[in-house]
PDB file of C-alpha atoms in Angstrom:
ATOM      1  CA  MET D 573     -29.348 -16.042   3.479  1.00  0.00           C
ATOM      2  CA  THR D 574     -28.871 -15.721   7.213  1.00  0.00           C
ATOM      3  CA  TYR D 575     -25.896 -13.412   6.668  1.00  0.00           C
ATOM      4  CA  PHE D 576     -27.843 -10.861   4.653  1.00  0.00           C
ATOM      5  CA  ALA D 577     -30.942 -11.186   6.818  1.00  0.00           C
ATOM      6  CA  ALA D 578     -28.856 -10.312   9.863  1.00  0.00           C
ATOM      7  CA  ASP D 579     -27.423  -7.301   8.020  1.00  0.00           C
ATOM      8  CA  THR D 580     -30.921  -6.073   7.289  1.00  0.00           C
ATOM      9  CA  ALA D 581     -32.319  -6.704  10.732  1.00  0.00           C
ATOM     10  CA  ASP D 582     -30.018  -4.626  12.922  1.00  0.00           C
ATOM     11  CA  PRO D 583     -28.327  -1.342  11.878  1.00  0.00           C
ATOM     12  CA  ARG D 584     -25.688  -1.811  14.572  1.00  0.00           C
ATOM     13  CA  LEU D 585     -24.743  -5.136  13.077  1.00  0.00           C
ATOM     14  CA  ARG D 586     -24.566  -3.507   9.654  1.00  0.00           C
ATOM     15  CA  VAL D 587     -22.104  -0.964  11.075  1.00  0.00           C
ATOM     16  CA  LEU D 588     -19.922  -3.811  12.330  1.00  0.00           C
ATOM     17  CA  ARG D 589     -20.188  -5.517   8.942  1.00  0.00           C
ATOM     18  CA  ALA D 590     -19.233  -2.281   7.223  1.00  0.00           C
ATOM     19  CA  TYR D 591     -16.214  -1.769   9.471  1.00  0.00           C
ATOM     20  CA  SER D 592     -15.100  -5.371   8.987  1.00  0.00           C
ATOM     21  CA  SER D 593     -15.542  -5.115   5.213  1.00  0.00           C
ATOM     22  CA  TRP D 594     -13.516  -1.881   5.129  1.00  0.00           C
ATOM     23  CA  LEU D 595     -10.711  -3.441   7.163  1.00  0.00           C
ATOM     24  CA  GLY D 596     -10.653  -6.383   4.773  1.00  0.00           C
ATOM     25  CA  GLY D 597     -10.514  -4.199   1.665  1.00  0.00           C
ATOM     26  CA  ARG D 598     -14.029  -5.057   0.498  1.00  0.00           C
ATOM     27  CA  LEU D 599     -14.791  -1.440  -0.236  1.00  0.00           C
ATOM     28  CA  GLU D 600     -17.909  -1.806  -2.368  1.00  0.00           C
ATOM     29  CA  ARG D 601     -19.615  -3.920   0.274  1.00  0.00           C
ATOM     30  CA  ALA D 602     -18.464  -1.590   3.056  1.00  0.00           C
ATOM     31  CA  TRP D 603     -19.837   1.413   1.181  1.00  0.00           C
ATOM     32  CA  ALA D 604     -23.200  -0.229   0.551  1.00  0.00           C
ATOM     33  CA  LEU D 605     -23.526  -1.108   4.229  1.00  0.00           C
ATOM     34  CA  THR D 606     -22.667   2.426   5.352  1.00  0.00           C
ATOM     35  CA  ARG D 607     -25.432   3.783   3.098  1.00  0.00           C
ATOM     36  CA  SER D 608     -27.913   1.363   4.628  1.00  0.00           C
ATOM     37  CA  VAL D 609     -27.554   2.771   8.165  1.00  0.00           C
ATOM     38  CA  LEU D 610     -27.727   6.518   7.459  1.00  0.00           C
ATOM     39  CA  ALA D 611     -31.444   6.685   8.215  1.00  0.00           C
ATOM     40  CA  ASP D 612     -30.827   5.403  11.749  1.00  0.00           C
ATOM     41  CA  PRO D 613     -29.894   8.365  14.032  1.00  0.00           C
ATOM     42  CA  GLY D 614     -27.846   6.190  16.355  1.00  0.00           C
ATOM     43  CA  CYS D 615     -25.781   4.596  13.571  1.00  0.00           C
ATOM     44  CA  ARG D 616     -25.535   7.517  11.160  1.00  0.00           C
ATOM     45  CA  PRO D 617     -22.264   8.997  12.569  1.00  0.00           C
ATOM     46  CA  ALA D 618     -20.518   5.631  12.408  1.00  0.00           C
ATOM     47  CA  GLY D 619     -21.824   5.016   8.890  1.00  0.00           C
ATOM     48  CA  LEU D 620     -20.560   8.390   7.723  1.00  0.00           C
ATOM     49  CA  ALA D 621     -17.184   7.903   9.428  1.00  0.00           C
ATOM     50  CA  ILE D 622     -16.610   4.493   7.863  1.00  0.00           C
ATOM     51  CA  GLY D 623     -17.748   5.961   4.558  1.00  0.00           C
ATOM     52  CA  VAL D 624     -14.993   8.573   4.801  1.00  0.00           C
ATOM     53  CA  ARG D 625     -12.387   5.837   5.285  1.00  0.00           C
ATOM     54  CA  VAL D 626     -13.775   3.828   2.366  1.00  0.00           C
ATOM     55  CA  LEU D 627     -13.620   6.848   0.054  1.00  0.00           C
ATOM     56  CA  LEU D 628     -10.083   7.707   1.152  1.00  0.00           C
ATOM     57  CA  ASP D 629      -8.884   4.170   0.455  1.00  0.00           C
ATOM     58  CA  ALA D 630     -10.464   4.435  -2.990  1.00  0.00           C
ATOM     59  CA  GLY D 631      -8.659   7.731  -3.625  1.00  0.00           C
ATOM     60  CA  ALA D 632     -11.847   9.819  -3.702  1.00  0.00           C
ATOM     61  CA  LEU D 633     -10.536  12.697  -1.586  1.00  0.00           C
ATOM     62  CA  ASP D 634     -13.141  15.282  -2.625  1.00  0.00           C
ATOM     63  CA  ARG D 635     -16.022  12.927  -1.939  1.00  0.00           C
ATOM     64  CA  ALA D 636     -14.467  11.975   1.404  1.00  0.00           C
ATOM     65  CA  ALA D 637     -14.335  15.654   2.357  1.00  0.00           C
ATOM     66  CA  GLU D 638     -18.016  16.033   1.452  1.00  0.00           C
ATOM     67  CA  GLU D 639     -18.893  13.004   3.548  1.00  0.00           C
ATOM     68  CA  ALA D 640     -16.862  14.324   6.481  1.00  0.00           C
ATOM     69  CA  ARG D 641     -18.776  17.614   6.462  1.00  0.00           C
ATOM     70  CA  LEU D 642     -21.873  15.630   7.397  1.00  0.00           C
ATOM     71  CA  LEU D 643     -20.235  14.275  10.542  1.00  0.00           C
ATOM     72  CA  ASN D 644     -21.653  15.744  13.723  1.00  0.00           C
ATOM     73  CA  GLY D 645     -20.565  13.102  16.222  1.00  0.00           C
ATOM     74  CA  ASP D 646     -17.571  12.995  18.499  1.00  0.00           C
ATOM     75  CA  GLY D 647     -17.058   9.239  18.833  1.00  0.00           C
ATOM     76  CA  PRO D 648     -13.792   7.392  18.100  1.00  0.00           C
ATOM     77  CA  LEU D 649     -14.779   6.532  14.536  1.00  0.00           C
ATOM     78  CA  CYS D 650     -15.551  10.166  13.784  1.00  0.00           C
ATOM     79  CA  TRP D 651     -12.251  11.410  15.171  1.00  0.00           C
ATOM     80  CA  ASP D 652     -10.432   8.665  13.297  1.00  0.00           C
ATOM     81  CA  ALA D 653     -12.136   9.648  10.043  1.00  0.00           C
ATOM     82  CA  GLU D 654     -11.327  13.331  10.572  1.00  0.00           C
ATOM     83  CA  GLY D 655      -7.702  12.447  11.253  1.00  0.00           C
ATOM     84  CA  ALA D 656      -7.462  10.294   8.145  1.00  0.00           C
ATOM     85  CA  LEU D 657      -8.966  13.061   6.016  1.00  0.00           C
ATOM     86  CA  ALA D 658      -6.605  15.682   7.460  1.00  0.00           C
ATOM     87  CA  MET D 659      -3.688  13.320   6.777  1.00  0.00           C
ATOM     88  CA  ALA D 660      -4.769  12.883   3.158  1.00  0.00           C
ATOM     89  CA  GLU D 661      -5.099  16.654   2.782  1.00  0.00           C
ATOM     90  CA  GLY D 662      -1.606  17.239   4.164  1.00  0.00           C
ATOM     91  CA  ASP D 663      -2.688  18.881   7.430  1.00  0.00           C
ATOM     92  CA  PHE D 664      -0.497  16.694   9.609  1.00  0.00           C
ATOM     93  CA  ALA D 665      -0.903  18.721  12.803  1.00  0.00           C
ATOM     94  CA  ALA D 666      -4.699  18.454  12.573  1.00  0.00           C
ATOM     95  CA  ALA D 667      -4.399  14.751  11.818  1.00  0.00           C
ATOM     96  CA  GLU D 668      -2.233  14.170  14.870  1.00  0.00           C
ATOM     97  CA  ARG D 669      -4.670  16.060  17.105  1.00  0.00           C
ATOM     98  CA  ALA D 670      -7.620  14.090  15.768  1.00  0.00           C
ATOM     99  CA  PHE D 671      -5.931  10.726  16.285  1.00  0.00           C
ATOM    100  CA  LEU D 672      -4.865  11.653  19.821  1.00  0.00           C
ATOM    101  CA  THR D 673      -8.425  12.765  20.607  1.00  0.00           C
ATOM    102  CA  CYS D 674      -9.624   9.452  19.218  1.00  0.00           C
ATOM    103  CA  GLY D 675      -7.229   7.669  21.571  1.00  0.00           C
ATOM    104  CA  ARG D 676      -8.424   9.588  24.617  1.00  0.00           C
ATOM    105  CA  GLU D 677     -12.036   8.784  23.757  1.00  0.00           C
ATOM    106  CA  LEU D 678     -11.208   5.104  23.299  1.00  0.00           C
ATOM    107  CA  ALA D 679      -9.405   5.035  26.657  1.00  0.00           C
ATOM    108  CA  ARG D 680     -12.396   6.661  28.333  1.00  0.00           C
ATOM    109  CA  ARG D 681     -14.605   3.909  26.945  1.00  0.00           C
ATOM    110  CA  GLY D 682     -12.170   1.150  27.855  1.00  0.00           C
ATOM    111  CA  LEU D 683     -11.549   0.153  24.226  1.00  0.00           C
ATOM    112  CA  VAL D 684      -7.916  -0.869  23.941  1.00  0.00           C
ATOM    113  CA  ASN D 685      -7.781  -3.428  21.119  1.00  0.00           C
ATOM    114  CA  PRO D 686      -5.056  -2.112  18.740  1.00  0.00           C
ATOM    115  CA  ALA D 687      -6.218  -4.488  16.009  1.00  0.00           C
ATOM    116  CA  LEU D 688      -9.477  -2.524  15.736  1.00  0.00           C
ATOM    117  CA  HIS D 689      -8.416   0.984  16.769  1.00  0.00           C
ATOM    118  CA  PHE D 690      -4.938   1.963  15.611  1.00  0.00           C
ATOM    119  CA  TRP D 691      -4.840   5.534  16.894  1.00  0.00           C
ATOM    120  CA  GLN D 692      -1.278   5.492  18.263  1.00  0.00           C
ATOM    121  CA  GLY D 693       0.203   4.273  15.004  1.00  0.00           C
ATOM    122  CA  ARG D 694      -1.758   6.754  12.935  1.00  0.00           C
ATOM    123  CA  ALA D 695      -0.799   9.581  15.256  1.00  0.00           C
ATOM    124  CA  ALA D 696       2.841   8.493  14.942  1.00  0.00           C
ATOM    125  CA  LEU D 697       2.659   8.657  11.140  1.00  0.00           C
ATOM    126  CA  ALA D 698       1.054  12.098  11.323  1.00  0.00           C
ATOM    127  CA  ALA D 699       3.758  13.363  13.688  1.00  0.00           C
ATOM    128  CA  HIS D 700       6.452  11.862  11.468  1.00  0.00           C
ATOM    129  CA  ALA D 701       5.004  13.511   8.368  1.00  0.00           C
ATOM    130  CA  GLY D 702       4.862  16.803  10.244  1.00  0.00           C
ATOM    131  CA  GLY D 703       8.521  16.610  11.262  1.00  0.00           C
ATOM    132  CA  ARG D 704       7.847  15.931  14.964  1.00  0.00           C
ATOM    133  CA  VAL D 705      10.523  13.262  15.248  1.00  0.00           C
ATOM    134  CA  GLU D 706      10.582  12.622  18.989  1.00  0.00           C
ATOM    135  CA  THR D 707       6.802  12.519  19.248  1.00  0.00           C
ATOM    136  CA  ALA D 708       6.616  10.142  16.291  1.00  0.00           C
ATOM    137  CA  GLU D 709       9.200   7.831  17.811  1.00  0.00           C
ATOM    138  CA  SER D 710       7.438   7.834  21.190  1.00  0.00           C
ATOM    139  CA  LEU D 711       4.060   7.054  19.645  1.00  0.00           C
ATOM    140  CA  ALA D 712       5.566   4.357  17.431  1.00  0.00           C
ATOM    141  CA  ARG D 713       7.092   2.656  20.478  1.00  0.00           C
ATOM    142  CA  ALA D 714       3.778   2.837  22.321  1.00  0.00           C
ATOM    143  CA  SER D 715       1.960   1.439  19.286  1.00  0.00           C
ATOM    144  CA  HIS D 716       4.383  -1.458  19.011  1.00  0.00           C
ATOM    145  CA  ALA D 717       4.205  -2.254  22.717  1.00  0.00           C
ATOM    146  CA  ALA D 718       0.397  -2.293  22.641  1.00  0.00           C
ATOM    147  CA  ALA D 719       0.360  -4.525  19.559  1.00  0.00           C
ATOM    148  CA  VAL D 720       2.837  -7.018  21.012  1.00  0.00           C
ATOM    149  CA  LYS D 721       0.884  -7.129  24.261  1.00  0.00           C
ATOM    150  CA  TRP D 722      -2.350  -7.810  22.383  1.00  0.00           C
ATOM    151  CA  GLY D 723      -0.625 -10.339  20.143  1.00  0.00           C
ATOM    152  CA  ALA D 724      -2.858 -10.240  17.052  1.00  0.00           C
ATOM    153  CA  PRO D 725      -0.845 -10.541  13.801  1.00  0.00           C
ATOM    154  CA  ARG D 726      -2.720  -7.642  12.199  1.00  0.00           C
ATOM    155  CA  ALA D 727      -1.939  -5.325  15.105  1.00  0.00           C
ATOM    156  CA  VAL D 728       1.717  -6.357  15.112  1.00  0.00           C
ATOM    157  CA  GLY D 729       1.969  -5.920  11.341  1.00  0.00           C
ATOM    158  CA  ARG D 730       0.545  -2.408  11.461  1.00  0.00           C
ATOM    159  CA  ALA D 731       2.850  -1.486  14.327  1.00  0.00           C
ATOM    160  CA  MET D 732       5.819  -2.777  12.328  1.00  0.00           C
ATOM    161  CA  LEU D 733       4.706  -0.636   9.394  1.00  0.00           C
ATOM    162  CA  VAL D 734       4.708   2.444  11.593  1.00  0.00           C
ATOM    163  CA  SER D 735       8.026   1.598  13.263  1.00  0.00           C
ATOM    164  CA  GLY D 736       9.619   0.943   9.876  1.00  0.00           C
ATOM    165  CA  VAL D 737       8.420   4.256   8.465  1.00  0.00           C
ATOM    166  CA  VAL D 738       9.333   6.325  11.506  1.00  0.00           C
ATOM    167  CA  GLY D 739      12.711   4.649  11.891  1.00  0.00           C
ATOM    168  CA  GLY D 740      13.473   4.323   8.188  1.00  0.00           C
ATOM    169  CA  ASP D 741      14.102   0.619   8.814  1.00  0.00           C
ATOM    170  CA  VAL D 742      13.968  -1.627   5.730  1.00  0.00           C
ATOM    171  CA  GLU D 743      14.089  -4.832   7.758  1.00  0.00           C
ATOM    172  CA  VAL D 744      11.134  -3.860   9.945  1.00  0.00           C
ATOM    173  CA  LEU D 745       9.086  -2.713   6.941  1.00  0.00           C
ATOM    174  CA  THR D 746       9.892  -5.971   5.174  1.00  0.00           C
ATOM    175  CA  GLY D 747       8.496  -7.778   8.199  1.00  0.00           C
ATOM    176  CA  ALA D 748       5.322  -5.707   7.952  1.00  0.00           C
ATOM    177  CA  VAL D 749       4.920  -6.670   4.296  1.00  0.00           C
ATOM    178  CA  GLU D 750       5.176 -10.339   5.263  1.00  0.00           C
ATOM    179  CA  VAL D 751       2.495 -10.032   7.961  1.00  0.00           C
ATOM    180  CA  LEU D 752      -0.110  -7.614   6.601  1.00  0.00           C
ATOM    181  CA  GLU D 753      -2.954  -8.880   4.434  1.00  0.00           C
ATOM    182  CA  ALA D 754      -5.535  -6.070   4.131  1.00  0.00           C
ATOM    183  CA  PRO D 755      -5.025  -4.499   0.673  1.00  0.00           C
ATOM    184  CA  ALA D 756      -4.854  -0.861   1.812  1.00  0.00           C
ATOM    185  CA  GLU D 757      -2.346  -1.587   4.579  1.00  0.00           C
ATOM    186  CA  LEU D 758      -0.250  -3.895   2.424  1.00  0.00           C
ATOM    187  CA  ALA D 759      -0.188  -1.307  -0.361  1.00  0.00           C
ATOM    188  CA  GLU D 760       1.001   1.320   2.124  1.00  0.00           C
ATOM    189  CA  ALA D 761       3.711  -0.984   3.469  1.00  0.00           C
ATOM    190  CA  ARG D 762       4.957  -1.925   0.001  1.00  0.00           C
ATOM    191  CA  SER D 763       4.916   1.680  -1.178  1.00  0.00           C
ATOM    192  CA  ARG D 764       6.886   2.840   1.838  1.00  0.00           C
ATOM    193  CA  LEU D 765       9.346  -0.048   1.526  1.00  0.00           C
ATOM    194  CA  GLY D 766       9.837   0.685  -2.159  1.00  0.00           C
ATOM    195  CA  MET D 767      10.668   4.298  -1.384  1.00  0.00           C
ATOM    196  CA  LEU D 768      13.185   3.233   1.263  1.00  0.00           C
ATOM    197  CA  HIS D 769      14.825   0.910  -1.257  1.00  0.00           C
ATOM    198  CA  ILE D 770      15.071   3.807  -3.697  1.00  0.00           C
ATOM    199  CA  GLY D 771      16.860   5.833  -1.032  1.00  0.00           C
ATOM    200  CA  GLN D 772      19.348   3.006  -0.594  1.00  0.00           C
ATOM    201  CA  GLY D 773      19.948   2.565  -4.304  1.00  0.00           C
ATOM    202  CA  ALA D 774      18.334  -0.886  -4.497  1.00  0.00           C
ATOM    203  CA  ALA D 775      16.442  -0.283  -7.729  1.00  0.00           C
ATOM    204  CA  GLY D 776      15.368  -3.861  -8.352  1.00  0.00           C
ATOM    205  CA  LYS D 777      13.945  -4.299  -4.881  1.00  0.00           C
ATOM    206  CA  ALA D 778      12.168  -0.970  -5.146  1.00  0.00           C
ATOM    207  CA  ARG D 779      10.577  -1.922  -8.439  1.00  0.00           C
ATOM    208  CA  ARG D 780       9.236  -5.207  -7.067  1.00  0.00           C
ATOM    209  CA  GLN D 781       7.574  -3.509  -4.103  1.00  0.00           C
ATOM    210  CA  LEU D 782       6.156  -0.603  -6.101  1.00  0.00           C
ATOM    211  CA  GLU D 783       4.838  -2.795  -8.906  1.00  0.00           C
ATOM    212  CA  THR D 784       2.887  -4.875  -6.386  1.00  0.00           C
ATOM    213  CA  ALA D 785       1.674  -1.722  -4.663  1.00  0.00           C
ATOM    214  CA  VAL D 786       0.304  -0.460  -7.991  1.00  0.00           C
ATOM    215  CA  VAL D 787      -1.756  -3.624  -8.387  1.00  0.00           C
ATOM    216  CA  LEU D 788      -3.104  -3.316  -4.845  1.00  0.00           C
ATOM    217  CA  VAL D 789      -4.122   0.336  -5.015  1.00  0.00           C
ATOM    218  CA  ARG D 790      -5.661  -0.127  -8.449  1.00  0.00           C
ATOM    219  CA  GLY D 791      -7.684  -2.993  -6.980  1.00  0.00           C
ATOM    220  CA  LEU D 792      -8.960  -0.579  -4.342  1.00  0.00           C
ATOM    221  CA  GLY D 793     -10.036   1.803  -7.088  1.00  0.00           C
ATOM    222  CA  ASP D 794      -7.422   4.470  -6.361  1.00  0.00           C
ATOM    223  CA  GLU D 795      -6.384   5.107  -9.955  1.00  0.00           C
ATOM    224  CA  ALA D 796      -4.723   8.450  -9.152  1.00  0.00           C
ATOM    225  CA  ARG D 797      -2.379   6.882  -6.621  1.00  0.00           C
ATOM    226  CA  ALA D 798      -1.641   4.010  -8.996  1.00  0.00           C
ATOM    227  CA  ARG D 799      -0.595   6.542 -11.644  1.00  0.00           C
ATOM    228  CA  ARG D 800       1.649   8.346  -9.138  1.00  0.00           C
ATOM    229  CA  LEU D 801       3.399   5.092  -8.268  1.00  0.00           C
ATOM    230  CA  GLU D 802       3.763   4.239 -11.941  1.00  0.00           C
ATOM    231  CA  ALA D 803       5.382   7.631 -12.499  1.00  0.00           C
ATOM    232  CA  VAL D 804       7.929   6.788  -9.801  1.00  0.00           C
ATOM    233  CA  LEU D 805       8.573   3.463 -11.490  1.00  0.00           C
ATOM    234  CA  ARG D 806       9.164   5.169 -14.835  1.00  0.00           C
ATOM    235  CA  ARG D 807      11.653   7.551 -13.281  1.00  0.00           C
ATOM    236  CA  LEU D 808      13.411   4.795 -11.393  1.00  0.00           C
ATOM    237  CA  ARG D 809      16.755   4.294 -12.997  1.00  0.00           C
ATOM    238  CA  CYS D 810      20.117   3.147 -11.693  1.00  0.00           C
ATOM    239  CA  PRO D 811      23.380   4.988 -12.394  1.00  0.00           C
ATOM    240  CA  GLY D 812      24.844   1.941 -14.167  1.00  0.00           C
ATOM    241  CA  GLU D 813      21.845   1.451 -16.435  1.00  0.00           C
ATOM    242  CA  ALA D 814      22.537  -0.091 -19.806  1.00  0.00           C
ATOM    243  CA  ALA D 815      20.542   1.058 -22.810  1.00  0.00           C
ATOM    244  CA  LEU D 816      19.479  -2.155 -24.492  1.00  0.00           C
ATOM    245  CA  THR D 817      17.307  -2.105 -27.559  1.00  0.00           C
ATOM    246  CA  GLY D 818      13.790  -3.396 -27.167  1.00  0.00           C
ATOM    247  CA  ARG D 819      14.647  -6.782 -28.711  1.00  0.00           C
ATOM    248  CA  GLU D 820      17.855  -7.100 -26.698  1.00  0.00           C
ATOM    249  CA  SER D 821      15.859  -6.494 -23.544  1.00  0.00           C
ATOM    250  CA  GLN D 822      13.360  -9.204 -24.516  1.00  0.00           C
ATOM    251  CA  VAL D 823      16.158 -11.657 -25.252  1.00  0.00           C
ATOM    252  CA  ALA D 824      17.922 -10.812 -21.984  1.00  0.00           C
ATOM    253  CA  HIS D 825      14.824 -11.300 -19.860  1.00  0.00           C
ATOM    254  CA  LEU D 826      13.918 -14.587 -21.532  1.00  0.00           C
ATOM    255  CA  ALA D 827      17.470 -15.813 -20.940  1.00  0.00           C
ATOM    256  CA  TYR D 828      17.168 -14.710 -17.308  1.00  0.00           C
ATOM    257  CA  ALA D 829      13.893 -16.659 -17.074  1.00  0.00           C
ATOM    258  CA  GLY D 830      15.748 -19.833 -18.052  1.00  0.00           C
ATOM    259  CA  CYS D 831      14.791 -20.124 -21.723  1.00  0.00           C
ATOM    260  CA  SER D 832      17.292 -21.824 -24.007  1.00  0.00           C
ATOM    261  CA  THR D 833      18.560 -20.088 -27.100  1.00  0.00           C
ATOM    262  CA  LYS D 834      16.218 -22.177 -29.269  1.00  0.00           C
ATOM    263  CA  GLU D 835      13.252 -21.377 -27.020  1.00  0.00           C
ATOM    264  CA  ILE D 836      14.003 -17.660 -27.199  1.00  0.00           C
ATOM    265  CA  ALA D 837      14.247 -17.871 -30.980  1.00  0.00           C
ATOM    266  CA  ALA D 838      10.905 -19.655 -31.190  1.00  0.00           C
ATOM    267  CA  ARG D 839       9.148 -17.204 -28.890  1.00  0.00           C
ATOM    268  CA  LEU D 840      10.432 -14.135 -30.702  1.00  0.00           C
ATOM    269  CA  PHE D 841      10.260 -15.641 -34.207  1.00  0.00           C
ATOM    270  CA  LEU D 842      13.978 -15.132 -34.707  1.00  0.00           C
ATOM    271  CA  GLY D 843      16.788 -17.278 -35.962  1.00  0.00           C
ATOM    272  CA  VAL D 844      19.029 -19.020 -33.450  1.00  0.00           C
ATOM    273  CA  ARG D 845      22.096 -17.168 -34.734  1.00  0.00           C
ATOM    274  CA  THR D 846      20.262 -13.845 -34.348  1.00  0.00           C
ATOM    275  CA  VAL D 847      19.506 -14.674 -30.695  1.00  0.00           C
ATOM    276  CA  GLU D 848      23.130 -15.677 -30.139  1.00  0.00           C
ATOM    277  CA  TYR D 849      24.256 -12.363 -31.658  1.00  0.00           C
ATOM    278  CA  ASP D 850      21.800 -10.407 -29.471  1.00  0.00           C
ATOM    279  CA  LEU D 851      22.954 -12.227 -26.336  1.00  0.00           C
ATOM    280  CA  THR D 852      26.580 -11.436 -27.175  1.00  0.00           C
ATOM    281  CA  ARG D 853      25.679  -7.745 -27.473  1.00  0.00           C
ATOM    282  CA  VAL D 854      23.724  -7.889 -24.204  1.00  0.00           C
ATOM    283  CA  TYR D 855      26.692  -9.397 -22.363  1.00  0.00           C
ATOM    284  CA  ALA D 856      29.047  -6.795 -23.809  1.00  0.00           C
ATOM    285  CA  LYS D 857      26.782  -3.854 -22.929  1.00  0.00           C
ATOM    286  CA  LEU D 858      26.212  -5.087 -19.400  1.00  0.00           C
ATOM    287  CA  GLY D 859      29.781  -6.174 -18.796  1.00  0.00           C
ATOM    288  CA  VAL D 860      28.874  -9.729 -17.844  1.00  0.00           C
ATOM    289  CA  ALA D 861      30.436 -13.013 -18.904  1.00  0.00           C
ATOM    290  CA  GLY D 862      27.305 -15.062 -19.477  1.00  0.00           C
ATOM    291  CA  ARG D 863      23.873 -16.123 -18.250  1.00  0.00           C
ATOM    292  CA  GLU D 864      24.922 -16.648 -14.644  1.00  0.00           C
ATOM    293  CA  GLU D 865      26.175 -13.082 -14.264  1.00  0.00           C
ATOM    294  CA  LEU D 866      23.227 -11.798 -16.302  1.00  0.00           C
ATOM    295  CA  ALA D 867      20.895 -13.232 -13.659  1.00  0.00           C
ATOM    296  CA  GLY D 868      22.664 -11.185 -11.020  1.00  0.00           C
ATOM    297  CA  VAL D 869      22.211  -7.945 -12.967  1.00  0.00           C
ATOM    298  CA  LEU D 870      18.588  -8.543 -13.912  1.00  0.00           C
ATOM    299  CA  GLY D 871      17.753  -9.854 -10.467  1.00  0.00           C
ATOM    300  CA  GLU D 872      18.582  -6.460  -9.017  1.00  0.00           C
ATOM    301  CA  GLY D 873      16.630  -4.662 -11.726  1.00  0.00           C
ATOM    302  CA  LEU D 874      19.702  -2.793 -12.906  1.00  0.00           C
ATOM    303  CA  ILE D 875      18.713  -2.506 -16.551  1.00  0.00           C
ATOM    304  CA  THR D 876      15.829  -1.062 -18.466  1.00  0.00           C
ATOM    305  CA  SER D 877      15.186  -1.114 -22.154  1.00  0.00           C
ATOM    306  CA  ARG D 878      14.753   1.697 -24.612  1.00  0.00           C
ATOM    307  CA  ARG D 879      12.723   1.549 -27.772  1.00  0.00           C
ATOM    308  CA  GLY D 880      14.626  -0.042 -30.547  1.00  0.00           C
ATOM    309  CA  ARG D 881      14.329  -2.571 -33.266  1.00  0.00           C
TER     310      ARG D 881
END
């Protein structure tokens, strides 16, 4: 009761609650809190700015643009929101300018906590997307240095995400995935890591990252982005792909999961000899000698099934 009473009592506290809820991926609560402060002139710009970020995380780009048109402040949150919107709209130069302006305003106010205000990292991503390599690398280094100096895991994780993207470094991005917890940030890290794995031909690793990213972004309500990631997953194939029938694929994956031949037969309502026959065909198609080698192939996600019997 005290928690909600405090939210109701002070609009400034509600802004903080909204910002905290947004950072933690609690988008519905963050949105409700931003709506509750719009009648207060002093808190309205912050409420609108956080609302823009909430809508962007939920994939509601058009609504975010409408919300941003109501902004008439020039505080850090407003510049951050404008930068995020420009980034989502593909105007990377405008995004970079907005994030840098946000940083200057934060510096003027003495606000240097990179766990709360991540302007350098966001500016680095904007510069990277816009092809400004040296600027992106410089900003990424500055972001990482600030995060390490501050020491908060969240700040370090976000800086690793940026460094991994800018540098195309799988190891650094993997570290970011291990540290980040906020759904939107973790989804971004996994999506980026999956794409890097695709570039390196590691199909299985890419699938694992992208499949988890789909779950995360769908949880945020961004159905359009989830569908885009699923389209990438559908197109993701390896050059050595083996076309197993649907039943062969089921048998292969159950064998990979450790099921005995009898267990596979029971699960699929097949005879034991039929399962043995299917496994023999699977081994022949994949060029493996048995279950041990099958685990190596499936573990890297090197096969997909086609519709069959």
